[in-house]
Coordinates of C-alpha atoms in Angstrom, one line a residue:
X1 CA -11.0 16.2 15.1
X2 CA -8.7 15.5 12.2
X3 CA -5.3 17.2 12.4
X4 CA -3.3 17.5 9.2
X5 CA -0.1 15.4 9.2
X6 CA 2.2 18.4 8.9
X7 CA 0.7 20.0 12.0
X8 CA 1.1 17.0 14.3
X9 CA 3.9 17.2 16.8
X10 CA 6.5 14.5 17.0
X11 CA 5.7 12.5 20.1
X12 CA 8.2 12.0 23.0
X13 CA 9.7 8.5 23.4
X14 CA 7.6 5.9 25.2
X15 CA 7.9 5.5 29.0
X16 CA 6.5 3.6 31.9
X17 CA 4.6 0.3 31.6
X18 CA 4.1 0.8 27.9
X19 CA 7.8 1.0 27.4
X20 CA 8.3 -2.2 29.5
X21 CA 5.7 -4.0 27.4
X22 CA 7.5 -2.9 24.2
X23 CA 10.9 -4.0 25.5
X24 CA 9.4 -7.5 26.3
X25 CA 7.8 -7.7 22.9
X26 CA 11.0 -6.8 21.0
X27 CA 13.2 -9.2 23.0
X28 CA 10.6 -12.0 22.5
X29 CA 10.6 -11.2 18.7
X30 CA 14.3 -11.3 18.5
X31 CA 14.4 -14.8 20.2
X32 CA 11.6 -16.0 18.0
X33 CA 13.4 -14.8 14.9
X34 CA 16.6 -16.6 16.0
X35 CA 14.6 -19.8 16.5
X36 CA 13.2 -19.5 13.0
X37 CA 16.6 -18.8 11.4
X38 CA 16.8 -22.4 10.2
X39 CA 13.1 -23.1 9.9
X40 CA 11.8 -24.9 6.9
X41 CA 9.8 -23.0 4.2
X42 CA 7.1 -25.8 4.4
X43 CA 6.7 -24.9 8.1
X44 CA 6.1 -21.2 7.3
X45 CA 3.7 -22.2 4.5
X46 CA 1.7 -24.2 7.0
X47 CA 1.5 -21.2 9.3
X48 CA 0.0 -19.1 6.4
X49 CA -2.5 -21.9 5.8
X50 CA -3.5 -21.9 9.5
X51 CA -3.9 -18.1 9.5
X52 CA -6.1 -18.3 6.4
X53 CA -8.2 -21.1 8.1
X54 CA -8.6 -19.0 11.3
X55 CA -9.6 -15.9 9.3
X56 CA -12.2 -17.8 7.3
X57 CA -13.7 -19.3 10.4
X58 CA -14.2 -15.9 11.8
X59 CA -15.2 -14.1 8.6
X60 CA -18.6 -13.0 10.1
X61 CA -17.1 -11.7 13.3
X62 CA -14.4 -9.8 11.4
X63 CA -17.1 -8.3 9.1
X64 CA -19.2 -7.1 12.0
X65 CA -16.3 -5.5 13.8
X66 CA -14.9 -3.9 10.7
X67 CA -18.3 -2.4 10.0
X68 CA -18.7 -1.2 13.6
X69 CA -15.2 0.2 13.8
X70 CA -15.0 2.0 10.5
X71 CA -18.6 2.3 9.1
X72 CA -17.6 0.3 6.0
X73 CA -20.1 -1.8 4.1
X74 CA -20.4 -5.5 4.4
X75 CA -19.5 -5.9 0.8
X76 CA -16.3 -3.8 1.3
X77 CA -15.3 -5.9 4.4
X78 CA -15.9 -9.1 2.5
X79 CA -13.9 -8.0 -0.5
X80 CA -10.9 -7.1 1.7
X81 CA -11.3 -10.4 3.5
X82 CA -11.2 -12.4 0.3
X83 CA -8.2 -10.4 -0.9
X84 CA -6.3 -11.3 2.3
X85 CA -7.1 -15.0 1.8
X86 CA -5.8 -14.8 -1.8
X87 CA -2.6 -13.2 -0.6
X88 CA -2.0 -15.8 2.0
X89 CA -2.5 -18.5 -0.6
X90 CA -0.1 -16.8 -3.0
X91 CA 2.7 -16.5 -0.4
X92 CA 2.2 -20.1 0.7
X93 CA 2.4 -21.3 -2.9
X94 CA 5.8 -19.6 -3.3
X95 CA 7.1 -21.2 -0.1
X96 CA 6.1 -24.6 -1.5
X97 CA 7.9 -24.1 -4.8
X98 CA 11.4 -25.4 -4.8
X99 CA 14.0 -22.6 -5.2
X100 CA 16.3 -23.6 -8.0
X101 CA 18.9 -21.0 -7.0
X102 CA 18.9 -22.0 -3.3
X103 CA 21.9 -23.8 -1.9
X104 CA 25.4 -23.4 -0.5
X105 CA 27.5 -21.2 -0.4
X106 CA 24.6 -18.6 -0.8
X107 CA 22.0 -18.5 1.9
X108 CA 18.8 -16.3 2.1
X109 CA 18.7 -15.1 5.7
X110 CA 15.6 -13.3 7.1
X111 CA 16.1 -9.8 8.4
X112 CA 15.1 -10.9 11.9
X113 CA 12.5 -9.0 14.1
X114 CA 10.7 -6.3 12.1
X115 CA 8.3 -3.5 13.1
X116 CA 5.1 -3.2 11.1
X117 CA 3.7 0.3 11.3
X118 CA 0.8 2.1 9.7
X119 CA -0.7 -1.1 8.2
X120 CA -4.4 -0.9 7.6
X121 CA -4.7 2.9 7.4
X122 CA -6.9 2.4 4.3
X123 CA -8.5 -1.0 5.0
X124 CA -9.8 -2.4 8.3
X125 CA -8.7 -6.0 7.8
X126 CA -5.2 -5.2 6.8
X127 CA -4.4 -3.6 10.2
X128 CA -3.3 -6.9 11.6
X129 CA -2.7 -9.2 8.6
X130 CA -1.7 -7.1 5.7
X131 CA 0.4 -8.3 2.8
X132 CA 3.6 -6.9 4.3
X133 CA 3.0 -8.7 7.6
X134 CA 2.3 -11.9 5.7
X135 CA 5.4 -11.4 3.6
X136 CA 7.5 -11.0 6.7
X137 CA 6.2 -14.2 8.3
X138 CA 6.7 -16.0 5.0
X139 CA 10.3 -14.8 4.9
X140 CA 11.0 -16.1 8.4
X141 CA 10.9 -12.7 10.2
X142 CA 9.2 -12.0 13.6
X143 CA 6.7 -9.2 13.6
X144 CA 5.9 -6.5 16.2
X145 CA 2.9 -4.4 15.2
X146 CA 0.7 -1.7 16.8
X147 CA -3.1 -1.9 17.2
X148 CA -4.6 0.7 14.9
X149 CA -6.6 3.3 16.7
X150 CA -9.1 3.7 13.9
X151 CA -10.3 0.1 14.1
X152 CA -9.0 -1.3 17.4
X153 CA -11.5 -4.2 17.8
X154 CA -11.1 -5.5 14.3
X155 CA -7.3 -5.3 14.7
X156 CA -7.4 -7.1 18.1
X157 CA -9.6 -9.9 16.6
X158 CA -7.5 -10.5 13.5
X159 CA -4.2 -10.3 15.5
X160 CA -5.6 -12.8 18.0
X161 CA -6.4 -15.2 15.2
X162 CA -2.8 -14.9 13.9
X163 CA -1.5 -15.8 17.4
X164 CA -3.8 -18.8 17.6
X165 CA -2.4 -19.9 14.2
X166 CA 1.1 -19.8 15.7
X167 CA -0.1 -22.0 18.5
X168 CA -1.7 -24.4 16.1
X169 CA 1.6 -24.8 14.3
X170 CA 3.7 -25.1 17.5
X171 CA 5.6 -21.9 16.7
X172 CA 6.9 -19.3 19.2
X173 CA 4.4 -16.7 20.3
X174 CA 7.0 -14.1 19.8
X175 CA 6.8 -14.4 16.0
X176 CA 3.7 -12.1 16.0
X177 CA 2.9 -9.6 18.6
X178 CA 0.5 -6.7 18.7
X179 CA 0.9 -3.8 21.2
X180 CA -1.3 -0.9 22.1
X181 CA -0.4 2.2 20.2
X182 CA 0.6 5.0 22.5
X183 CA 2.2 8.4 21.6
X184 CA 5.8 7.6 20.9
X185 CA 5.3 3.8 20.4
X186 CA 6.4 3.8 16.8
X187 CA 9.5 5.9 17.4
X188 CA 10.5 3.8 20.4
X189 CA 9.9 0.6 18.5
X190 CA 12.1 1.8 15.6
X191 CA 14.9 2.7 17.9
X192 CA 15.0 -0.7 19.7
X193 CA 18.2 -2.6 18.9
X194 CA 16.3 -5.9 18.5
X195 CA 14.3 -4.5 15.5
X196 CA 16.2 -5.2 12.3
X197 CA 13.8 -3.7 9.8
X198 CA 10.5 -1.8 9.4
X199 CA 7.5 -2.2 7.3
X200 CA 5.3 0.8 6.5
X201 CA 2.0 1.4 4.8
X202 CA 0.4 4.7 5.4
X203 CA 0.7 8.5 4.8
X204 CA 3.7 10.0 3.1
X205 CA 4.4 12.3 6.1
X206 CA 4.7 9.5 8.6
X207 CA 6.6 7.3 6.2
X208 CA 9.3 10.0 5.7
X209 CA 9.4 10.7 9.4
X210 CA 10.1 7.0 10.2
X211 CA 12.8 6.9 7.5
X212 CA 14.5 9.8 9.2
X213 CA 14.1 8.2 12.6
X214 CA 15.9 5.0 11.6
X215 CA 18.8 7.0 10.4
X216 CA 19.4 8.2 13.9
X217 CA 20.2 4.7 15.0
X218 CA 23.8 3.5 15.5
X219 CA 23.0 0.8 12.9
X220 CA 20.3 2.2 10.5
X221 CA 17.7 -0.4 9.4
X222 CA 15.7 -0.5 6.2
X223 CA 12.2 0.9 6.0
X224 CA 10.3 -1.2 3.5
X225 CA 7.0 -0.2 2.0
X226 CA 5.3 2.0 -0.5
X227 CA 4.4 5.6 0.1
X228 CA 1.1 6.6 -1.4
X229 CA 0.8 8.5 -4.7
X230 CA -1.5 9.6 -7.5
X231 CA -1.2 6.4 -9.5
X232 CA -1.2 8.1 -12.9
X233 CA -2.9 6.8 -16.0
X234 CA -1.4 7.8 -19.4
X235 CA -3.9 7.6 -22.3
X236 CA -2.3 7.8 -25.7
X237 CA -3.9 9.6 -28.7
X238 CA -5.2 6.7 -30.8
X239 CA -6.7 4.9 -27.7
X240 CA -8.2 8.2 -26.6
X241 CA -9.9 8.9 -30.0
X242 CA -11.2 5.4 -30.2
X243 CA -12.7 4.8 -26.8
X244 CA -12.7 8.1 -24.7
X245 CA -16.2 7.7 -23.3
X246 CA -15.6 4.0 -22.3
X247 CA -12.3 4.9 -20.7
X248 CA -13.9 7.7 -18.7
X249 CA -16.6 5.4 -17.3
X250 CA -14.2 2.6 -16.5
X251 CA -11.9 5.0 -14.7
X252 CA -14.6 6.3 -12.4
X253 CA -15.8 2.8 -11.4
X254 CA -12.8 2.8 -9.0
X255 CA -14.5 5.6 -7.0
X256 CA -17.4 3.4 -5.9
X257 CA -17.2 0.7 -3.2
X258 CA -16.5 -2.1 -2.6
X259 CA -13.2 -0.8 -3.9
X260 CA -10.2 -2.9 -3.0
X261 CA -7.0 -1.2 -2.0
X262 CA -7.8 2.5 -2.4
X263 CA -4.1 3.1 -2.2
X264 CA -4.0 1.9 -5.9
X265 CA -6.9 4.1 -7.1
X266 CA -6.2 6.4 -10.0
X267 CA -5.8 10.0 -8.9
X268 CA -4.4 11.5 -12.1
X269 CA -5.2 11.1 -15.8
X270 CA -2.7 12.4 -18.4
X271 CA -3.8 12.8 -22.0
X272 CA -2.9 14.9 -25.1
X273 CA -5.4 17.6 -26.1
X274 CA -7.6 16.9 -29.1
X275 CA -11.1 15.6 -30.1
X276 CA -10.7 12.5 -27.9
X277 CA -9.6 14.6 -24.9
X278 CA -12.9 16.6 -25.2
X279 CA -14.9 13.4 -25.2
X280 CA -13.0 12.0 -22.2
X281 CA -13.5 15.3 -20.3
X282 CA -17.3 15.2 -21.0
X283 CA -17.6 11.6 -20.0
X284 CA -15.8 12.3 -16.7
X285 CA -18.0 15.3 -16.0
X286 CA -21.3 13.4 -16.7
X287 CA -20.3 10.4 -14.7
X288 CA -19.0 12.4 -11.6
X289 CA -22.0 14.6 -11.6
X290 CA -24.3 11.6 -11.3
X291 CA -22.3 10.0 -8.4
X292 CA -23.9 9.5 -5.0
X293 CA -21.9 10.1 -1.8
X294 CA -19.1 7.6 -1.6
X295 CA -18.6 5.8 1.8
X296 CA -15.0 6.0 3.1
X297 CA -13.3 3.5 5.4
X298 CA -13.4 5.9 8.4
X299 CA -13.9 9.5 9.4
X300 CA -10.2 10.3 9.4
X301 CA -9.8 9.3 5.8
X302 CA -12.9 11.2 4.9
X303 CA -11.4 14.3 6.4
X304 CA -8.1 13.6 4.6
X305 CA -10.1 13.4 1.3
X306 CA -11.7 16.8 1.9
X307 CA -8.4 18.3 2.8
X308 CA -6.7 17.0 -0.4
X309 CA -9.6 18.3 -2.5
X310 CA -9.4 21.8 -0.9
X311 CA -5.7 22.0 -1.5
X312 CA -6.1 21.0 -5.1
X313 CA -8.9 23.5 -5.8
X314 CA -7.2 26.3 -4.0
X315 CA -4.5 26.3 -6.7
X316 CA -5.3 29.0 -9.3
X317 CA -4.1 26.8 -12.1
X318 CA -6.7 24.1 -11.4
X319 CA -10.3 24.2 -12.6
X320 CA -13.2 22.2 -11.1
X321 CA -14.8 19.9 -13.7
X322 CA -17.6 18.3 -11.7
X323 CA -18.7 17.2 -8.3
X324 CA -21.0 14.4 -7.1
X325 CA -23.8 14.5 -4.5
X326 CA -22.9 16.0 -1.1
X327 CA -23.1 13.5 1.8
X328 CA -26.0 14.3 4.1
X329 CA -25.4 12.8 7.5
X330 CA -22.7 10.1 7.1
X331 CA -19.5 11.5 8.7
X332 CA -17.5 9.0 6.7
X333 CA -19.0 9.9 3.4
X334 CA -17.1 11.7 0.6
X335 CA -18.2 13.8 -2.3
X336 CA -16.8 12.7 -5.7
X337 CA -14.8 15.3 -7.6
X338 CA -12.7 15.7 -10.7
X339 CA -10.6 18.7 -11.7
X340 CA -8.6 19.8 -14.7
X341 CA -5.3 21.5 -15.3
X342 CA -2.7 22.2 -18.0
X343 CA 0.2 19.8 -17.8
X344 CA 2.4 22.9 -17.4
X345 CA 0.8 23.5 -14.0
X346 CA 2.2 20.2 -12.7
X347 CA 5.6 20.9 -14.1
X348 CA 5.7 24.1 -12.0
X349 CA 3.8 22.7 -9.0
X350 CA 4.7 19.0 -8.4
X351 CA 2.5 19.0 -5.3
X352 CA -0.5 18.8 -7.5
X353 CA 0.4 15.1 -7.9
X354 CA -0.1 14.3 -4.2
X355 CA -2.1 11.2 -3.2
X356 CA -5.9 11.4 -3.1
X357 CA -7.4 8.8 -0.8
X358 CA -11.0 9.4 -1.8
X359 CA -13.1 9.8 -4.9
X360 CA -11.1 12.6 -6.4
X361 CA -8.9 13.0 -9.5
X362 CA -7.1 15.4 -11.7
X363 CA -7.2 15.5 -15.5
X364 CA -3.9 16.8 -17.0
X365 CA -4.1 18.2 -20.5
X366 CA -0.8 17.9 -22.5
X367 CA -0.1 20.0 -25.5
X368 CA 1.9 17.2 -27.2
X369 CA 3.8 14.0 -26.6
X370 CA 6.8 15.8 -25.4
X371 CA 4.8 17.4 -22.6
X372 CA 3.4 14.0 -21.7
X373 CA 6.9 12.6 -21.4
X374 CA 7.9 15.6 -19.3
X375 CA 5.1 14.8 -16.8
X376 CA 6.2 11.2 -16.6
X377 CA 9.8 12.3 -15.9
X378 CA 9.0 14.4 -12.8
X379 CA 6.5 12.2 -11.0
X380 CA 8.0 10.5 -8.0
X381 CA 7.7 6.8 -7.0
X382 CA 4.1 5.5 -7.3
X383 CA 2.3 2.4 -6.1
X384 CA 1.2 1.8 -9.7
X385 CA 0.7 3.4 -13.1
X386 CA -1.3 2.5 -16.2
X387 CA -0.9 3.0 -19.9
X388 CA -3.7 2.9 -22.5
X389 CA -2.8 2.5 -26.2
X390 CA -4.5 1.2 -29.3
X391 CA -3.1 -2.1 -30.4
X392 CA -1.5 -1.9 -33.9
X393 CA -1.4 1.9 -34.0
X394 CA 2.2 2.8 -35.0
X395 CA 2.1 6.3 -33.3
X396 CA 0.7 4.9 -30.0
X397 CA 3.3 2.1 -30.0
X398 CA 6.1 4.5 -30.7
X399 CA 5.1 6.8 -27.8
X400 CA 4.5 3.8 -25.5
X401 CA 8.1 2.7 -26.2
X402 CA 9.3 6.1 -24.9
X403 CA 7.0 6.1 -21.9
X404 CA 7.6 2.6 -20.6
X405 CA 11.2 3.2 -19.4
X406 CA 9.9 6.2 -17.4
X407 CA 7.1 4.1 -15.9
X408 CA 9.5 1.4 -15.0
X409 CA 11.5 3.9 -13.0
X410 CA 8.3 5.2 -11.4
X411 CA 6.6 2.0 -10.2
X412 CA 6.8 -1.7 -9.9
X413 CA 3.2 -2.2 -11.2
X414 CA 2.3 -1.1 -14.7
X415 CA -1.2 -1.9 -16.1
X416 CA -1.6 -2.0 -19.8
X417 CA -5.1 -1.1 -21.2
X418 CA -6.7 -1.7 -17.8
X419 CA -7.5 0.2 -14.6
X420 CA -6.1 -2.1 -12.1
X421 CA -7.4 -0.9 -8.7
X422 CA -5.6 -3.6 -6.8
X423 CA -2.6 -5.5 -8.2
X424 CA -3.1 -8.9 -6.6
X425 CA -0.3 -11.1 -5.5
X426 CA 1.1 -13.4 -8.2
X427 CA 3.9 -15.9 -7.7
X428 CA 6.3 -13.4 -9.0
X429 CA 5.2 -10.5 -6.8
X430 CA 4.9 -12.7 -3.7
X431 CA 8.4 -14.1 -4.3
X432 CA 9.7 -10.5 -4.6
X433 CA 7.9 -9.4 -1.5
X434 CA 9.5 -12.2 0.5
X435 CA 13.0 -11.5 -1.0
X436 CA 12.9 -7.9 0.2
X437 CA 12.8 -9.2 3.8
X438 CA 15.7 -11.5 3.3
X439 CA 19.4 -10.8 2.6
X440 CA 22.0 -13.0 0.9
X441 CA 24.8 -14.4 3.0
X442 CA 27.8 -15.9 1.2
X443 CA 29.7 -18.7 2.9
X444 CA 33.3 -19.7 2.2
X445 CA 34.6 -23.1 3.1
X446 CA 31.5 -24.2 4.9
X447 CA 32.0 -27.8 6.3
X448 CA 29.6 -30.3 4.6
X449 CA 28.4 -31.3 8.1
X450 CA 26.8 -27.8 8.5
X451 CA 25.1 -27.6 5.1
X452 CA 22.1 -29.5 6.5
X453 CA 21.3 -26.4 8.6
X454 CA 20.5 -24.5 5.4
X455 CA 18.3 -27.1 3.7
X456 CA 14.6 -26.9 3.8

């Protein structure tokens, strides 16, 4: 049975054999991270190549286990697999690019051993080889992660392939370790003194809980990751009047599988009232009403989707626009839904902007540009945002110039005139992801004989 995050008790610290296994893993990770402190970037690039080779060799087995564990389609599993290979290639390419800023007396030092928590809550493959884990290995960190209970067999297979890749490259086994997930495992892992950082990809509730947990340490560590959000799309008036129907149809394509990275699916559309708004509203209603049940990655996320829809529709300020077909027998199926509210409702109830993991969205109707800017100001950090405008229209460009600084504060991914369901790794984003897991160390009076330690 699905239990809402806010109703789950905080588990007690780990004990017994599970605690001993975690101690051994953390100590091994610390030793491996120390051994890698002066490792070459080319060596880490070779490791990523080996992981990619191993994953590709077992594509069929991973697909079968992902489908068995989660009920996802073969197309969805293959799409996630291809995305993982693309990310591995992007990180490896960064490691093979000479760093013009590298040198002495500034050194980029890896954080050390890091805990990877929550990875894969939305996708089966990423449980064991997600982009944050790959970034950590690329940065020279050692990783201790937990086998995800929603897809344990797929996690075990992919994790084993990463360990085989370490052996292929002659690297310490402690660089990547996967432990069984018991009640209290995450909290105990975060409290271990050998862990120097944490990676997180999952629910907002658990993410905030882990951030509070690390503050209880004698030496607090960073928790790196992105909490989920509604990924708002702002459609400006001229663009809305010119292509409202097309925008509505393109928006709702993200609801159907195989959809990559549902964490980046649009859950909120913000537009200004007028003729174009009416056309957009009708396009959304027609498209949603014709939608069949949408498969979800697993039963837990399907329940989470239903809970988020119920909370939204229970708000008296929100009106239901349309719903798709009701799932018949599939426990992991979801019913598509879109609702509507005045922008003022969000200004008074920010919880309306919560993340929606399934095929659900909220259309916000703004009275004018000032109200659209007010919405952008109050939204918290988001995985991504999008802005649609009409090229060459002076009014749209002027409003976009006022919106962009607010979007920059809100997110690191801004899509212009597109619905980007999955911002893929580029050289720039891969380099930034690696840099987050490293810290600058400034040397003074370093003897020339020691500079060779810091040369790749």
